[in-house]
Structure formats: structure tokens, C-alpha cells
Amino acid sequence: PLTIEKDSKYALETMGDDSVYHFFLGDSWTGWVIALATIAFQIGMLCMFVDAAEIDLSDDLIDLVYTWKCPRDQLKCENTSDLNWCGWLPFAILMVA
């Protein structure tokens, strides 16, 4: 039992008491749900950034070009921005956190 207490104390010191991952060391279901939800959110954010990082220069909706498209044969320009709630929601969560 003494070794287990030392290991638990070492793990908390290594992770930090204010880290969400210290919930994995406890027996609380609520703590485990919070920790797993945090990991799921982080994986979702990672997938979103990896997907946005893949570049296809033939695509008109990529983020590396201007969002306004002005064809030479038309008088009006077109906004090709693809901003939607799938980008604004994680942005808002990151800004609040």
C-alpha cells in the first residue's frame, strides 16, 4: 500500500494537480467522463487542423488564397469563404477556455 501511495503522489506531481488528466488516477466516474471528453475534443481538434492542413491548390475553397473571386468576364466578385459553425464553435471554445 505504501508503494501505491508513492506512485500516486509521483503521478500527480508529474501531471500537475491542475491538469484534467489527473482525473484518470481517481475512481470517480465523473472525473473519467471529463478526462475522456477532453481527449475526444482534443482528437477532434487535431483532425480538424490536419484536414485543413492538406493542400489542394486546384480547390477554390482552400484557406491559402483570397476568399474573393473576381472573374474577368463579370462585373461582380464572388465570396468563396467557407466559414461555418464547424470552425466558429471550436474557435469560441478555445477562446473561452
N, C-alpha and C. Protein backbone atom coordinates (compact mmCIF):
# COMPACT_ATOMS: atom_id res chain seq x y z
N PRO A 1 0.82 -1.21 0.00
CA PRO A 1 0.00 0.00 0.00
C PRO A 1 0.86 1.26 0.00
N LEU A 2 2.01 1.23 0.65
CA LEU A 2 2.86 2.41 0.71
C LEU A 2 3.42 2.74 -0.66
N THR A 3 3.77 1.72 -1.43
CA THR A 3 4.30 1.93 -2.77
C THR A 3 3.24 2.52 -3.69
N ILE A 4 2.00 2.08 -3.55
CA ILE A 4 0.91 2.60 -4.37
C ILE A 4 0.68 4.08 -4.07
N GLU A 5 0.75 4.45 -2.81
CA GLU A 5 0.58 5.86 -2.43
C GLU A 5 1.71 6.71 -3.00
N LYS A 6 2.94 6.18 -2.96
CA LYS A 6 4.08 6.91 -3.52
C LYS A 6 3.91 7.09 -5.03
N ASP A 7 3.47 6.01 -5.71
CA ASP A 7 3.27 6.09 -7.15
C ASP A 7 2.18 7.09 -7.51
N SER A 8 1.11 7.08 -6.74
CA SER A 8 0.01 8.02 -6.99
C SER A 8 0.46 9.46 -6.76
N LYS A 9 1.21 9.69 -5.71
CA LYS A 9 1.72 11.04 -5.43
C LYS A 9 2.69 11.48 -6.51
N TYR A 10 3.56 10.57 -6.96
CA TYR A 10 4.52 10.89 -8.04
C TYR A 10 3.77 11.22 -9.33
N ALA A 11 2.73 10.43 -9.63
CA ALA A 11 1.95 10.67 -10.85
C ALA A 11 1.27 12.03 -10.80
N LEU A 12 0.71 12.40 -9.66
CA LEU A 12 0.07 13.71 -9.53
C LEU A 12 1.08 14.85 -9.65
N GLU A 13 2.26 14.66 -9.07
CA GLU A 13 3.29 15.70 -9.18
C GLU A 13 3.77 15.84 -10.61
N THR A 14 3.87 14.72 -11.33
CA THR A 14 4.34 14.75 -12.72
C THR A 14 3.33 15.41 -13.63
N MET A 15 2.05 15.04 -13.48
CA MET A 15 1.00 15.60 -14.32
C MET A 15 0.64 17.02 -13.91
N GLY A 16 0.64 17.25 -12.64
CA GLY A 16 0.21 18.54 -12.13
C GLY A 16 -1.18 18.41 -11.53
N ASP A 17 -1.39 19.04 -10.41
CA ASP A 17 -2.69 18.95 -9.73
C ASP A 17 -3.79 19.65 -10.51
N ASP A 18 -3.44 20.62 -11.36
CA ASP A 18 -4.45 21.37 -12.09
C ASP A 18 -4.71 20.81 -13.49
N SER A 19 -4.12 19.67 -13.82
CA SER A 19 -4.33 19.05 -15.13
C SER A 19 -5.61 18.22 -15.11
N VAL A 20 -6.32 18.23 -16.22
CA VAL A 20 -7.55 17.44 -16.32
C VAL A 20 -7.22 15.95 -16.32
N TYR A 21 -6.00 15.59 -16.67
CA TYR A 21 -5.63 14.18 -16.75
C TYR A 21 -5.46 13.54 -15.38
N HIS A 22 -5.42 14.31 -14.33
CA HIS A 22 -5.30 13.68 -13.01
C HIS A 22 -6.60 12.98 -12.62
N PHE A 23 -7.69 13.24 -13.37
CA PHE A 23 -8.93 12.52 -13.12
C PHE A 23 -8.80 11.03 -13.42
N PHE A 24 -7.84 10.65 -14.29
CA PHE A 24 -7.63 9.24 -14.58
C PHE A 24 -7.11 8.47 -13.36
N LEU A 25 -6.53 9.15 -12.42
CA LEU A 25 -5.98 8.49 -11.25
C LEU A 25 -7.04 8.21 -10.18
N GLY A 26 -8.21 8.83 -10.34
CA GLY A 26 -9.25 8.66 -9.34
C GLY A 26 -10.24 7.56 -9.71
N ASP A 27 -11.19 7.32 -8.82
CA ASP A 27 -12.22 6.31 -9.01
C ASP A 27 -13.55 6.91 -9.41
N SER A 28 -13.62 8.22 -9.57
CA SER A 28 -14.87 8.89 -9.86
C SER A 28 -15.24 8.74 -11.34
N TRP A 29 -16.49 8.32 -11.60
CA TRP A 29 -16.97 8.22 -12.98
C TRP A 29 -17.05 9.59 -13.63
N THR A 30 -17.42 10.59 -12.86
CA THR A 30 -17.50 11.95 -13.40
C THR A 30 -16.13 12.43 -13.85
N GLY A 31 -15.11 12.14 -13.06
CA GLY A 31 -13.76 12.52 -13.43
C GLY A 31 -13.30 11.82 -14.70
N TRP A 32 -13.62 10.53 -14.81
CA TRP A 32 -13.25 9.79 -16.02
C TRP A 32 -13.97 10.34 -17.25
N VAL A 33 -15.25 10.70 -17.09
CA VAL A 33 -16.01 11.26 -18.22
C VAL A 33 -15.40 12.59 -18.65
N ILE A 34 -15.03 13.42 -17.69
CA ILE A 34 -14.41 14.71 -18.02
C ILE A 34 -13.09 14.49 -18.75
N ALA A 35 -12.27 13.58 -18.26
CA ALA A 35 -10.97 13.32 -18.89
C ALA A 35 -11.14 12.73 -20.29
N LEU A 36 -12.05 11.78 -20.46
CA LEU A 36 -12.27 11.19 -21.78
C LEU A 36 -12.88 12.18 -22.76
N ALA A 37 -13.78 13.04 -22.27
CA ALA A 37 -14.36 14.07 -23.13
C ALA A 37 -13.29 15.06 -23.58
N THR A 38 -12.36 15.38 -22.69
CA THR A 38 -11.26 16.27 -23.05
C THR A 38 -10.39 15.65 -24.13
N ILE A 39 -10.08 14.38 -23.99
CA ILE A 39 -9.27 13.70 -25.00
C ILE A 39 -10.01 13.64 -26.33
N ALA A 40 -11.31 13.34 -26.30
CA ALA A 40 -12.10 13.29 -27.53
C ALA A 40 -12.12 14.65 -28.22
N PHE A 41 -12.27 15.72 -27.44
CA PHE A 41 -12.27 17.06 -28.02
C PHE A 41 -10.92 17.38 -28.63
N GLN A 42 -9.85 17.02 -27.95
CA GLN A 42 -8.51 17.30 -28.48
C GLN A 42 -8.24 16.51 -29.76
N ILE A 43 -8.70 15.26 -29.83
CA ILE A 43 -8.52 14.48 -31.06
C ILE A 43 -9.35 15.08 -32.19
N GLY A 44 -10.56 15.54 -31.87
CA GLY A 44 -11.39 16.21 -32.87
C GLY A 44 -10.74 17.47 -33.42
N MET A 45 -10.16 18.26 -32.53
CA MET A 45 -9.46 19.47 -32.96
C MET A 45 -8.24 19.11 -33.81
N LEU A 46 -7.51 18.07 -33.43
CA LEU A 46 -6.36 17.64 -34.20
C LEU A 46 -6.78 17.21 -35.61
N CYS A 47 -7.85 16.44 -35.70
CA CYS A 47 -8.35 16.01 -37.02
C CYS A 47 -8.76 17.20 -37.87
N MET A 48 -9.38 18.19 -37.25
CA MET A 48 -9.81 19.38 -37.99
C MET A 48 -8.59 20.14 -38.54
N PHE A 49 -7.55 20.28 -37.74
CA PHE A 49 -6.36 21.00 -38.18
C PHE A 49 -5.59 20.21 -39.24
N VAL A 50 -5.53 18.89 -39.09
CA VAL A 50 -4.84 18.07 -40.09
C VAL A 50 -5.59 18.13 -41.41
N ASP A 51 -6.91 18.07 -41.34
CA ASP A 51 -7.72 18.15 -42.56
C ASP A 51 -7.54 19.50 -43.25
N ALA A 52 -7.46 20.57 -42.47
CA ALA A 52 -7.27 21.91 -43.05
C ALA A 52 -5.85 22.10 -43.57
N ALA A 53 -4.90 21.31 -43.08
CA ALA A 53 -3.51 21.47 -43.50
C ALA A 53 -3.21 20.79 -44.83
N GLU A 54 -4.08 19.89 -45.26
CA GLU A 54 -3.88 19.23 -46.54
C GLU A 54 -4.21 20.22 -47.66
N ILE A 55 -3.26 20.42 -48.55
CA ILE A 55 -3.39 21.48 -49.56
C ILE A 55 -3.69 20.88 -50.92
N ASP A 56 -4.76 21.37 -51.53
CA ASP A 56 -5.09 21.06 -52.91
C ASP A 56 -5.28 22.40 -53.61
N LEU A 57 -4.26 22.84 -54.32
CA LEU A 57 -4.29 24.18 -54.90
C LEU A 57 -5.34 24.34 -56.00
N SER A 58 -5.88 23.25 -56.50
CA SER A 58 -6.93 23.36 -57.51
C SER A 58 -8.29 23.64 -56.90
N ASP A 59 -8.42 23.49 -55.59
CA ASP A 59 -9.68 23.73 -54.89
C ASP A 59 -9.84 25.23 -54.66
N ASP A 60 -11.00 25.78 -55.02
CA ASP A 60 -11.25 27.22 -54.85
C ASP A 60 -11.55 27.59 -53.40
N LEU A 61 -11.80 26.63 -52.54
CA LEU A 61 -12.19 26.93 -51.17
C LEU A 61 -11.06 26.75 -50.16
N ILE A 62 -9.82 26.61 -50.60
CA ILE A 62 -8.73 26.46 -49.65
C ILE A 62 -8.46 27.78 -48.95
N ASP A 63 -7.84 27.68 -47.81
CA ASP A 63 -7.60 28.86 -46.99
C ASP A 63 -6.36 29.65 -47.39
N LEU A 64 -5.59 29.15 -48.33
CA LEU A 64 -4.34 29.81 -48.71
C LEU A 64 -4.52 30.88 -49.78
N VAL A 65 -5.71 31.05 -50.27
CA VAL A 65 -5.97 32.04 -51.32
C VAL A 65 -6.97 33.06 -50.80
N TYR A 66 -7.13 34.12 -51.54
CA TYR A 66 -8.13 35.11 -51.17
C TYR A 66 -9.52 34.51 -51.28
N THR A 67 -10.42 34.95 -50.42
CA THR A 67 -11.77 34.40 -50.45
C THR A 67 -12.63 35.06 -51.52
N TRP A 68 -12.19 36.16 -52.08
CA TRP A 68 -12.96 36.83 -53.12
C TRP A 68 -12.44 36.41 -54.49
N LYS A 69 -13.35 35.98 -55.33
CA LYS A 69 -13.02 35.55 -56.69
C LYS A 69 -13.67 36.54 -57.66
N CYS A 70 -12.86 37.18 -58.50
CA CYS A 70 -13.35 38.19 -59.42
C CYS A 70 -13.02 37.78 -60.86
N PRO A 71 -13.93 37.06 -61.52
CA PRO A 71 -13.67 36.65 -62.90
C PRO A 71 -13.57 37.86 -63.83
N ARG A 72 -12.76 37.75 -64.85
CA ARG A 72 -12.55 38.86 -65.77
C ARG A 72 -13.78 39.17 -66.61
N ASP A 73 -14.63 38.19 -66.83
CA ASP A 73 -15.78 38.40 -67.70
C ASP A 73 -17.06 38.80 -66.95
N GLN A 74 -16.95 39.10 -65.64
CA GLN A 74 -18.10 39.51 -64.85
C GLN A 74 -17.80 40.79 -64.10
N LEU A 75 -18.85 41.55 -63.83
CA LEU A 75 -18.68 42.81 -63.11
C LEU A 75 -18.67 42.61 -61.59
N LYS A 76 -19.27 41.54 -61.12
CA LYS A 76 -19.38 41.32 -59.68
C LYS A 76 -18.40 40.24 -59.23
N CYS A 77 -17.89 40.45 -58.02
CA CYS A 77 -17.00 39.46 -57.42
C CYS A 77 -17.81 38.52 -56.53
N GLU A 78 -17.27 37.34 -56.30
CA GLU A 78 -17.96 36.33 -55.52
C GLU A 78 -17.11 35.96 -54.30
N ASN A 79 -17.76 35.90 -53.14
CA ASN A 79 -17.07 35.50 -51.93
C ASN A 79 -17.15 33.98 -51.81
N THR A 80 -15.99 33.32 -51.83
CA THR A 80 -15.95 31.86 -51.77
C THR A 80 -15.58 31.35 -50.37
N SER A 81 -15.76 32.17 -49.37
CA SER A 81 -15.44 31.79 -47.99
C SER A 81 -16.32 30.63 -47.55
N ASP A 82 -15.72 29.66 -46.87
CA ASP A 82 -16.48 28.51 -46.38
C ASP A 82 -16.56 28.49 -44.86
N LEU A 83 -16.56 29.66 -44.25
CA LEU A 83 -16.66 29.73 -42.79
C LEU A 83 -18.06 29.31 -42.37
N ASN A 84 -18.13 28.40 -41.38
CA ASN A 84 -19.41 27.95 -40.86
C ASN A 84 -19.25 27.61 -39.38
N TRP A 85 -20.28 27.04 -38.80
CA TRP A 85 -20.27 26.77 -37.36
C TRP A 85 -19.23 25.72 -36.98
N CYS A 86 -18.82 24.87 -37.93
CA CYS A 86 -17.82 23.84 -37.62
C CYS A 86 -16.46 24.46 -37.32
N GLY A 87 -16.21 25.65 -37.77
CA GLY A 87 -14.97 26.34 -37.45
C GLY A 87 -15.13 27.33 -36.32
N TRP A 88 -16.30 27.99 -36.27
CA TRP A 88 -16.52 29.00 -35.25
C TRP A 88 -16.72 28.41 -33.86
N LEU A 89 -17.34 27.23 -33.77
CA LEU A 89 -17.58 26.62 -32.46
C LEU A 89 -16.28 26.25 -31.76
N PRO A 90 -15.34 25.53 -32.40
CA PRO A 90 -14.07 25.26 -31.72
C PRO A 90 -13.29 26.53 -31.41
N PHE A 91 -13.37 27.52 -32.29
CA PHE A 91 -12.71 28.79 -32.03
C PHE A 91 -13.26 29.43 -30.74
N ALA A 92 -14.58 29.43 -30.61
CA ALA A 92 -15.20 30.02 -29.42
C ALA A 92 -14.82 29.24 -28.16
N ILE A 93 -14.79 27.92 -28.26
CA ILE A 93 -14.42 27.11 -27.09
C ILE A 93 -12.99 27.38 -26.67
N LEU A 94 -12.10 27.46 -27.66
CA LEU A 94 -10.69 27.75 -27.34
C LEU A 94 -10.52 29.14 -26.75
N MET A 95 -11.29 30.11 -27.22
CA MET A 95 -11.18 31.47 -26.69
C MET A 95 -11.74 31.58 -25.27
N VAL A 96 -12.78 30.83 -24.99
CA VAL A 96 -13.37 30.85 -23.63
C VAL A 96 -12.47 30.12 -22.65
N ALA A 97 -11.87 29.03 -23.11
CA ALA A 97 -11.00 28.23 -22.23
C ALA A 97 -9.74 29.00 -21.97
